[in-house]
Amino acid sequence: MQWNLFPASERARIKARQGVGKIGLIEVDVVDSTSGKSVKRDGLCLGEIVLKGGSVMLGYLKDPEGTSRCMKNDG
């Protein structure tokens, strides 16, 4: 059956159960903010959350100054 043939209430019920779609990340890590190296996963070490993915840096496209302010290490 086609989606648009369902009553609005049924479409809402189905969509409410779909959860969150893919977030589009390739890598997620927690690193030491000074060295950029991954921290131990021991529940004690603190670090900076870093993300890598196709939608993470869209605001920095063709903005080398903005990119250099936020990117660390080898960028």
C-alpha positions as a Markdown table, in Angstrom:
| # | Residue | x | y | z |
|---|---|---|---|---|
| 1 | Met | 0.0 | 0.0 | 0.0 |
| 2 | Gln | 1.3 | 3.5 | -0.8 |
| 3 | Trp | 2.2 | 5.7 | 2.2 |
| 4 | Asn | 0.0 | 8.6 | 1.1 |
| 5 | Leu | -3.1 | 6.3 | 1.1 |
| 6 | Phe | -2.8 | 5.8 | 4.9 |
| 7 | Pro | -5.0 | 8.0 | 7.0 |
| 8 | Ala | -3.1 | 10.8 | 8.7 |
| 9 | Ser | -3.5 | 9.2 | 12.2 |
| 10 | Glu | -2.0 | 6.0 | 10.9 |
| 11 | Arg | 1.0 | 7.8 | 9.3 |
| 12 | Ala | 1.6 | 9.6 | 12.5 |
| 13 | Arg | 1.5 | 6.4 | 14.5 |
| 14 | Ile | 4.0 | 4.7 | 12.2 |
| 15 | Lys | 6.3 | 7.7 | 12.1 |
| 16 | Ala | 6.3 | 8.0 | 15.9 |
| 17 | Arg | 7.8 | 4.5 | 16.1 |
| 18 | Gln | 10.5 | 5.0 | 13.5 |
| 19 | Gly | 13.0 | 6.5 | 15.9 |
| 20 | Val | 15.9 | 8.6 | 14.8 |
| 21 | Gly | 17.3 | 8.0 | 11.4 |
| 22 | Lys | 21.0 | 7.6 | 10.6 |
| 23 | Ile | 23.0 | 10.5 | 12.0 |
| 24 | Gly | 25.5 | 10.3 | 9.1 |
| 25 | Leu | 28.7 | 10.0 | 11.2 |
| 26 | Ile | 31.7 | 7.9 | 10.1 |
| 27 | Glu | 33.6 | 8.3 | 13.4 |
| 28 | Val | 32.9 | 9.4 | 17.0 |
| 29 | Asp | 35.8 | 9.6 | 19.5 |
| 30 | Val | 36.8 | 11.3 | 22.7 |
| 31 | Val | 40.3 | 12.7 | 22.6 |
| 32 | Asp | 42.6 | 14.6 | 24.9 |
| 33 | Ser | 42.2 | 18.3 | 23.9 |
| 34 | Thr | 46.0 | 18.9 | 24.0 |
| 35 | Ser | 47.4 | 15.9 | 22.2 |
| 36 | Gly | 44.4 | 14.9 | 20.1 |
| 37 | Lys | 44.9 | 11.3 | 21.1 |
| 38 | Ser | 42.0 | 9.0 | 22.2 |
| 39 | Val | 41.4 | 8.9 | 25.9 |
| 40 | Lys | 41.0 | 5.7 | 27.9 |
| 41 | Arg | 37.4 | 4.4 | 28.0 |
| 42 | Asp | 37.5 | 3.9 | 31.8 |
| 43 | Gly | 34.8 | 6.3 | 32.9 |
| 44 | Leu | 37.4 | 8.5 | 34.6 |
| 45 | Cys | 39.3 | 10.3 | 31.7 |
| 46 | Leu | 37.8 | 13.5 | 30.4 |
| 47 | Gly | 38.2 | 14.6 | 26.8 |
| 48 | Glu | 36.8 | 16.4 | 23.8 |
| 49 | Ile | 34.1 | 14.8 | 21.6 |
| 50 | Val | 35.2 | 14.7 | 18.0 |
| 51 | Leu | 33.0 | 13.8 | 15.1 |
| 52 | Lys | 33.7 | 12.9 | 11.5 |
| 53 | Gly | 31.0 | 12.6 | 8.8 |
| 54 | Gly | 29.6 | 14.0 | 5.7 |
| 55 | Ser | 27.3 | 16.5 | 7.4 |
| 56 | Val | 29.5 | 17.7 | 10.3 |
| 57 | Met | 31.4 | 20.6 | 8.7 |
| 58 | Leu | 29.1 | 21.9 | 6.0 |
| 59 | Gly | 29.2 | 25.4 | 7.5 |
| 60 | Tyr | 33.0 | 25.5 | 6.9 |
| 61 | Leu | 32.9 | 24.7 | 3.2 |
| 62 | Lys | 35.2 | 27.2 | 1.4 |
| 63 | Asp | 35.9 | 29.0 | 4.7 |
| 64 | Pro | 39.6 | 28.3 | 5.4 |
| 65 | Glu | 39.7 | 30.8 | 8.2 |
| 66 | Gly | 36.7 | 29.3 | 10.0 |
| 67 | Thr | 38.1 | 25.8 | 9.4 |
| 68 | Ser | 41.5 | 26.7 | 10.8 |
| 69 | Arg | 39.9 | 28.1 | 14.0 |
| 70 | Cys | 38.0 | 24.9 | 14.8 |
| 71 | Met | 40.2 | 22.1 | 13.3 |
| 72 | Lys | 43.2 | 20.8 | 15.2 |
| 73 | Asn | 46.2 | 18.7 | 14.4 |
| 74 | Asp | 46.1 | 17.6 | 10.7 |
| 75 | Gly | 42.6 | 18.9 | 10.2 |
